[in-house]
């Protein structure tokens, strides 16, 4: 059974079957990304191992290259999940804000208030898949401890539900008025 070493600087060699899978995905992604964007991922020593081990990550990179590049440039693979776009003061520092606040900000910034229902569904898919792919990458390579993975999954799930409820409620409020308690207070 193949397993990736928890130290990305000293990866185990891929089996011939996995190496072939990695090369196939490598070529597919290179044609999708273009040279400059692809080079950002290809420069990572664990890139081919991740491609060999996770169809989900490879498919997400292929489906949403711009968002994945944005997350990579923000340090989402190099820092704990809390290293989201705009939150890293420098490459050597961890963000000083509370991680859950950063996740809430990421979700709120990504899911703008003026989204139409169809756009909201699309943006929810992009948000979920890209953030999970970055987290899965860190998890597969041993860069994320288990507590980071669970806290990240929980925080993202909670923030996505809260933001979606707020957006849907706002939409209903515009078209139907606000739901009220028996005493007249908003629900």
PDB file of C-alpha atoms in Angstrom:
ATOM      1  CA  UNK A   1       0.000   0.000   0.000  1.00  0.00           C
ATOM      2  CA  UNK A   2       1.344   3.413  -0.961  1.00  0.00           C
ATOM      3  CA  UNK A   3       1.224   6.240   1.519  1.00  0.00           C
ATOM      4  CA  UNK A   4       2.594   9.713   1.215  1.00  0.00           C
ATOM      5  CA  UNK A   5       5.266  10.614   3.718  1.00  0.00           C
ATOM      6  CA  UNK A   6       4.121  13.241   6.209  1.00  0.00           C
ATOM      7  CA  UNK A   7       7.233  15.237   5.349  1.00  0.00           C
ATOM      8  CA  UNK A   8       6.728  16.818   1.903  1.00  0.00           C
ATOM      9  CA  UNK A   9      10.456  17.484   1.593  1.00  0.00           C
ATOM     10  CA  UNK A  10      11.157  13.713   1.694  1.00  0.00           C
ATOM     11  CA  UNK A  11       8.371  12.079  -0.293  1.00  0.00           C
ATOM     12  CA  UNK A  12       8.232   8.363  -0.911  1.00  0.00           C
ATOM     13  CA  UNK A  13       8.666   7.441  -4.577  1.00  0.00           C
ATOM     14  CA  UNK A  14       5.453   6.761  -6.489  1.00  0.00           C
ATOM     15  CA  UNK A  15       4.687   3.255  -7.695  1.00  0.00           C
ATOM     16  CA  UNK A  16       4.801   2.910 -11.505  1.00  0.00           C
ATOM     17  CA  UNK A  17       0.992   2.906 -11.678  1.00  0.00           C
ATOM     18  CA  UNK A  18       0.685   6.033  -9.552  1.00  0.00           C
ATOM     19  CA  UNK A  19       3.513   7.736 -11.450  1.00  0.00           C
ATOM     20  CA  UNK A  20       1.614   7.113 -14.707  1.00  0.00           C
ATOM     21  CA  UNK A  21      -1.557   8.581 -13.159  1.00  0.00           C
ATOM     22  CA  UNK A  22       0.398  11.603 -11.967  1.00  0.00           C
ATOM     23  CA  UNK A  23       1.951  12.180 -15.408  1.00  0.00           C
ATOM     24  CA  UNK A  24      -1.467  11.980 -17.074  1.00  0.00           C
ATOM     25  CA  UNK A  25      -2.933  14.543 -14.673  1.00  0.00           C
ATOM     26  CA  UNK A  26       0.217  16.668 -14.907  1.00  0.00           C
ATOM     27  CA  UNK A  27      -0.190  16.917 -18.702  1.00  0.00           C
ATOM     28  CA  UNK A  28      -3.928  17.547 -18.498  1.00  0.00           C
ATOM     29  CA  UNK A  29      -3.470  20.382 -15.994  1.00  0.00           C
ATOM     30  CA  UNK A  30      -0.563  21.917 -17.882  1.00  0.00           C
ATOM     31  CA  UNK A  31      -2.738  22.297 -20.971  1.00  0.00           C
ATOM     32  CA  UNK A  32      -5.517  23.887 -18.893  1.00  0.00           C
ATOM     33  CA  UNK A  33      -3.429  26.304 -16.802  1.00  0.00           C
ATOM     34  CA  UNK A  34      -0.927  27.795 -19.208  1.00  0.00           C
ATOM     35  CA  UNK A  35       2.784  27.935 -18.475  1.00  0.00           C
ATOM     36  CA  UNK A  36       2.938  30.734 -15.899  1.00  0.00           C
ATOM     37  CA  UNK A  37       0.119  29.514 -13.663  1.00  0.00           C
ATOM     38  CA  UNK A  38       1.132  25.884 -14.039  1.00  0.00           C
ATOM     39  CA  UNK A  39       4.701  26.663 -12.984  1.00  0.00           C
ATOM     40  CA  UNK A  40       3.429  27.794  -9.577  1.00  0.00           C
ATOM     41  CA  UNK A  41       2.091  24.314  -8.863  1.00  0.00           C
ATOM     42  CA  UNK A  42       4.777  22.367 -10.742  1.00  0.00           C
ATOM     43  CA  UNK A  43       7.475  23.976  -8.573  1.00  0.00           C
ATOM     44  CA  UNK A  44       6.035  22.260  -5.505  1.00  0.00           C
ATOM     45  CA  UNK A  45       7.873  18.992  -4.752  1.00  0.00           C
ATOM     46  CA  UNK A  46       4.682  17.232  -3.643  1.00  0.00           C
ATOM     47  CA  UNK A  47       2.643  18.206  -6.724  1.00  0.00           C
ATOM     48  CA  UNK A  48       2.902  14.919  -8.641  1.00  0.00           C
ATOM     49  CA  UNK A  49       2.293  12.864  -5.506  1.00  0.00           C
ATOM     50  CA  UNK A  50      -0.856  14.828  -4.766  1.00  0.00           C
ATOM     51  CA  UNK A  51      -2.057  14.369  -8.359  1.00  0.00           C
ATOM     52  CA  UNK A  52      -1.416  10.636  -8.116  1.00  0.00           C
ATOM     53  CA  UNK A  53      -3.295  10.281  -4.840  1.00  0.00           C
ATOM     54  CA  UNK A  54      -6.300  12.547  -5.327  1.00  0.00           C
ATOM     55  CA  UNK A  55      -8.598  12.727  -8.325  1.00  0.00           C
ATOM     56  CA  UNK A  56     -10.629  15.257  -6.343  1.00  0.00           C
ATOM     57  CA  UNK A  57      -7.700  17.682  -6.097  1.00  0.00           C
ATOM     58  CA  UNK A  58      -6.726  17.198  -9.753  1.00  0.00           C
ATOM     59  CA  UNK A  59     -10.319  17.687 -10.910  1.00  0.00           C
ATOM     60  CA  UNK A  60     -10.712  20.790  -8.751  1.00  0.00           C
ATOM     61  CA  UNK A  61      -7.503  22.310 -10.099  1.00  0.00           C
ATOM     62  CA  UNK A  62      -8.746  21.600 -13.622  1.00  0.00           C
ATOM     63  CA  UNK A  63     -12.248  22.976 -13.030  1.00  0.00           C
ATOM     64  CA  UNK A  64     -11.248  26.147 -11.153  1.00  0.00           C
ATOM     65  CA  UNK A  65      -7.674  27.061 -12.114  1.00  0.00           C
ATOM     66  CA  UNK A  66      -7.941  30.790 -11.412  1.00  0.00           C
ATOM     67  CA  UNK A  67      -9.374  30.365  -7.912  1.00  0.00           C
ATOM     68  CA  UNK A  68      -6.803  27.654  -7.101  1.00  0.00           C
ATOM     69  CA  UNK A  69      -3.948  29.878  -8.300  1.00  0.00           C
ATOM     70  CA  UNK A  70      -5.310  32.729  -6.184  1.00  0.00           C
ATOM     71  CA  UNK A  71      -5.349  30.468  -3.117  1.00  0.00           C
ATOM     72  CA  UNK A  72      -1.860  29.136  -3.847  1.00  0.00           C
ATOM     73  CA  UNK A  73      -0.482  32.675  -4.186  1.00  0.00           C
ATOM     74  CA  UNK A  74      -2.147  33.570  -0.880  1.00  0.00           C
ATOM     75  CA  UNK A  75      -0.289  30.736   0.833  1.00  0.00           C
ATOM     76  CA  UNK A  76      -3.147  28.297   1.338  1.00  0.00           C
ATOM     77  CA  UNK A  77      -0.759  25.361   0.905  1.00  0.00           C
ATOM     78  CA  UNK A  78       2.097  26.775   2.958  1.00  0.00           C
ATOM     79  CA  UNK A  79       0.299  27.996   6.033  1.00  0.00           C
ATOM     80  CA  UNK A  80      -2.537  26.622   8.117  1.00  0.00           C
ATOM     81  CA  UNK A  81      -5.946  26.815   6.478  1.00  0.00           C
ATOM     82  CA  UNK A  82      -6.292  30.266   7.928  1.00  0.00           C
ATOM     83  CA  UNK A  83      -3.890  31.628   5.340  1.00  0.00           C
ATOM     84  CA  UNK A  84      -6.586  32.905   3.053  1.00  0.00           C
ATOM     85  CA  UNK A  85      -6.500  35.616   0.393  1.00  0.00           C
ATOM     86  CA  UNK A  86      -5.469  38.924   1.911  1.00  0.00           C
ATOM     87  CA  UNK A  87      -4.733  37.526   5.362  1.00  0.00           C
ATOM     88  CA  UNK A  88      -0.981  36.947   5.189  1.00  0.00           C
ATOM     89  CA  UNK A  89       1.177  39.895   6.253  1.00  0.00           C
ATOM     90  CA  UNK A  90       4.334  38.207   4.907  1.00  0.00           C
ATOM     91  CA  UNK A  91       5.474  34.750   3.850  1.00  0.00           C
ATOM     92  CA  UNK A  92       7.121  34.121   7.236  1.00  0.00           C
ATOM     93  CA  UNK A  93       4.320  35.225   9.536  1.00  0.00           C
ATOM     94  CA  UNK A  94       1.093  33.530  10.482  1.00  0.00           C
ATOM     95  CA  UNK A  95      -2.027  35.651  10.334  1.00  0.00           C
ATOM     96  CA  UNK A  96      -2.738  37.433  13.602  1.00  0.00           C
ATOM     97  CA  UNK A  97      -6.518  37.322  13.280  1.00  0.00           C
ATOM     98  CA  UNK A  98      -8.640  34.595  14.821  1.00  0.00           C
ATOM     99  CA  UNK A  99      -8.801  31.677  12.340  1.00  0.00           C
ATOM    100  CA  UNK A 100     -12.586  31.438  12.507  1.00  0.00           C
ATOM    101  CA  UNK A 101     -12.888  35.153  11.767  1.00  0.00           C
ATOM    102  CA  UNK A 102     -10.660  34.683   8.725  1.00  0.00           C
ATOM    103  CA  UNK A 103     -12.826  31.819   7.495  1.00  0.00           C
ATOM    104  CA  UNK A 104     -15.969  33.897   8.022  1.00  0.00           C
ATOM    105  CA  UNK A 105     -14.359  36.767   6.092  1.00  0.00           C
ATOM    106  CA  UNK A 106     -13.311  34.443   3.276  1.00  0.00           C
ATOM    107  CA  UNK A 107     -16.845  33.053   2.968  1.00  0.00           C
ATOM    108  CA  UNK A 108     -18.473  36.497   3.176  1.00  0.00           C
ATOM    109  CA  UNK A 109     -16.076  38.006   0.634  1.00  0.00           C
ATOM    110  CA  UNK A 110     -16.573  35.105  -1.747  1.00  0.00           C
ATOM    111  CA  UNK A 111     -20.373  35.010  -1.445  1.00  0.00           C
ATOM    112  CA  UNK A 112     -21.313  38.618  -2.157  1.00  0.00           C
ATOM    113  CA  UNK A 113     -24.697  39.930  -1.073  1.00  0.00           C
ATOM    114  CA  UNK A 114     -25.923  40.677  -4.608  1.00  0.00           C
ATOM    115  CA  UNK A 115     -25.685  37.118  -5.967  1.00  0.00           C
ATOM    116  CA  UNK A 116     -28.598  35.730  -7.943  1.00  0.00           C
ATOM    117  CA  UNK A 117     -29.762  32.241  -6.872  1.00  0.00           C
ATOM    118  CA  UNK A 118     -28.026  30.454  -9.783  1.00  0.00           C
ATOM    119  CA  UNK A 119     -24.829  32.428  -9.204  1.00  0.00           C
ATOM    120  CA  UNK A 120     -25.007  31.613  -5.497  1.00  0.00           C
ATOM    121  CA  UNK A 121     -25.192  27.893  -6.249  1.00  0.00           C
ATOM    122  CA  UNK A 122     -22.197  28.122  -8.585  1.00  0.00           C
ATOM    123  CA  UNK A 123     -20.165  30.195  -6.116  1.00  0.00           C
ATOM    124  CA  UNK A 124     -21.005  27.751  -3.309  1.00  0.00           C
ATOM    125  CA  UNK A 125     -19.636  24.874  -5.410  1.00  0.00           C
ATOM    126  CA  UNK A 126     -16.464  26.804  -6.227  1.00  0.00           C
ATOM    127  CA  UNK A 127     -15.938  27.826  -2.605  1.00  0.00           C
ATOM    128  CA  UNK A 128     -16.507  24.338  -1.256  1.00  0.00           C
ATOM    129  CA  UNK A 129     -14.386  22.524  -3.814  1.00  0.00           C
ATOM    130  CA  UNK A 130     -11.416  24.894  -3.872  1.00  0.00           C
ATOM    131  CA  UNK A 131     -11.126  25.269  -0.100  1.00  0.00           C
ATOM    132  CA  UNK A 132     -11.543  21.525   0.433  1.00  0.00           C
ATOM    133  CA  UNK A 133      -8.935  20.809  -2.247  1.00  0.00           C
ATOM    134  CA  UNK A 134      -6.383  23.064  -0.547  1.00  0.00           C
ATOM    135  CA  UNK A 135      -7.143  21.470   2.805  1.00  0.00           C
ATOM    136  CA  UNK A 136      -6.987  17.950   1.318  1.00  0.00           C
ATOM    137  CA  UNK A 137      -3.611  18.807  -0.231  1.00  0.00           C
ATOM    138  CA  UNK A 138      -2.256  19.887   3.154  1.00  0.00           C
ATOM    139  CA  UNK A 139      -3.771  16.812   4.791  1.00  0.00           C
ATOM    140  CA  UNK A 140      -2.420  14.320   2.227  1.00  0.00           C
ATOM    141  CA  UNK A 141       1.086  15.723   2.449  1.00  0.00           C
ATOM    142  CA  UNK A 142       1.175  15.861   6.224  1.00  0.00           C
ATOM    143  CA  UNK A 143       1.397  19.671   6.289  1.00  0.00           C
ATOM    144  CA  UNK A 144      -1.868  19.946   8.236  1.00  0.00           C
ATOM    145  CA  UNK A 145      -2.287  18.270  11.595  1.00  0.00           C
ATOM    146  CA  UNK A 146      -5.555  16.441  12.126  1.00  0.00           C
ATOM    147  CA  UNK A 147      -6.951  19.127  14.429  1.00  0.00           C
ATOM    148  CA  UNK A 148      -6.444  21.748  11.696  1.00  0.00           C
ATOM    149  CA  UNK A 149      -8.312  19.572   9.213  1.00  0.00           C
ATOM    150  CA  UNK A 150     -11.287  19.013  11.510  1.00  0.00           C
ATOM    151  CA  UNK A 151     -11.443  22.620  12.694  1.00  0.00           C
ATOM    152  CA  UNK A 152     -11.245  23.838   9.114  1.00  0.00           C
ATOM    153  CA  UNK A 153     -14.000  21.535   7.909  1.00  0.00           C
ATOM    154  CA  UNK A 154     -16.222  22.496  10.818  1.00  0.00           C
ATOM    155  CA  UNK A 155     -15.584  26.219  10.495  1.00  0.00           C
ATOM    156  CA  UNK A 156     -16.145  26.272   6.755  1.00  0.00           C
ATOM    157  CA  UNK A 157     -19.336  24.244   7.027  1.00  0.00           C
ATOM    158  CA  UNK A 158     -20.692  26.531   9.723  1.00  0.00           C
ATOM    159  CA  UNK A 159     -19.753  29.752   7.941  1.00  0.00           C
ATOM    160  CA  UNK A 160     -21.112  28.585   4.587  1.00  0.00           C
ATOM    161  CA  UNK A 161     -24.449  27.637   6.153  1.00  0.00           C
ATOM    162  CA  UNK A 162     -24.690  30.927   8.062  1.00  0.00           C
ATOM    163  CA  UNK A 163     -23.779  33.021   5.019  1.00  0.00           C
ATOM    164  CA  UNK A 164     -26.155  31.130   2.733  1.00  0.00           C
ATOM    165  CA  UNK A 165     -28.999  31.542   5.229  1.00  0.00           C
ATOM    166  CA  UNK A 166     -28.295  35.266   5.470  1.00  0.00           C
ATOM    167  CA  UNK A 167     -28.295  35.642   1.676  1.00  0.00           C
ATOM    168  CA  UNK A 168     -31.483  33.610   1.191  1.00  0.00           C
ATOM    169  CA  UNK A 169     -33.223  35.425   4.024  1.00  0.00           C
ATOM    170  CA  UNK A 170     -32.241  38.768   2.525  1.00  0.00           C
ATOM    171  CA  UNK A 171     -33.613  37.675  -0.836  1.00  0.00           C
ATOM    172  CA  UNK A 172     -36.891  36.547   0.726  1.00  0.00           C
ATOM    173  CA  UNK A 173     -37.130  39.733   2.740  1.00  0.00           C
ATOM    174  CA  UNK A 174     -36.956  41.792  -0.454  1.00  0.00           C
ATOM    175  CA  UNK A 175     -39.643  39.795  -2.238  1.00  0.00           C
ATOM    176  CA  UNK A 176     -41.881  38.633   0.630  1.00  0.00           C
ATOM    177  CA  UNK A 177     -41.073  40.804   3.623  1.00  0.00           C
ATOM    178  CA  UNK A 178     -39.365  39.712   6.820  1.00  0.00           C
ATOM    179  CA  UNK A 179     -40.635  36.768   8.843  1.00  0.00           C
ATOM    180  CA  UNK A 180     -41.850  37.935  12.233  1.00  0.00           C
ATOM    181  CA  UNK A 181     -42.380  36.357  15.621  1.00  0.00           C
ATOM    182  CA  UNK A 182     -45.828  36.580  17.240  1.00  0.00           C
ATOM    183  CA  UNK A 183     -44.672  39.716  19.082  1.00  0.00           C
ATOM    184  CA  UNK A 184     -43.565  41.399  15.804  1.00  0.00           C
ATOM    185  CA  UNK A 185     -39.807  40.890  16.214  1.00  0.00           C
ATOM    186  CA  UNK A 186     -37.884  39.528  13.200  1.00  0.00           C
ATOM    187  CA  UNK A 187     -37.241  35.786  13.377  1.00  0.00           C
TER     188      UNK A 187
END
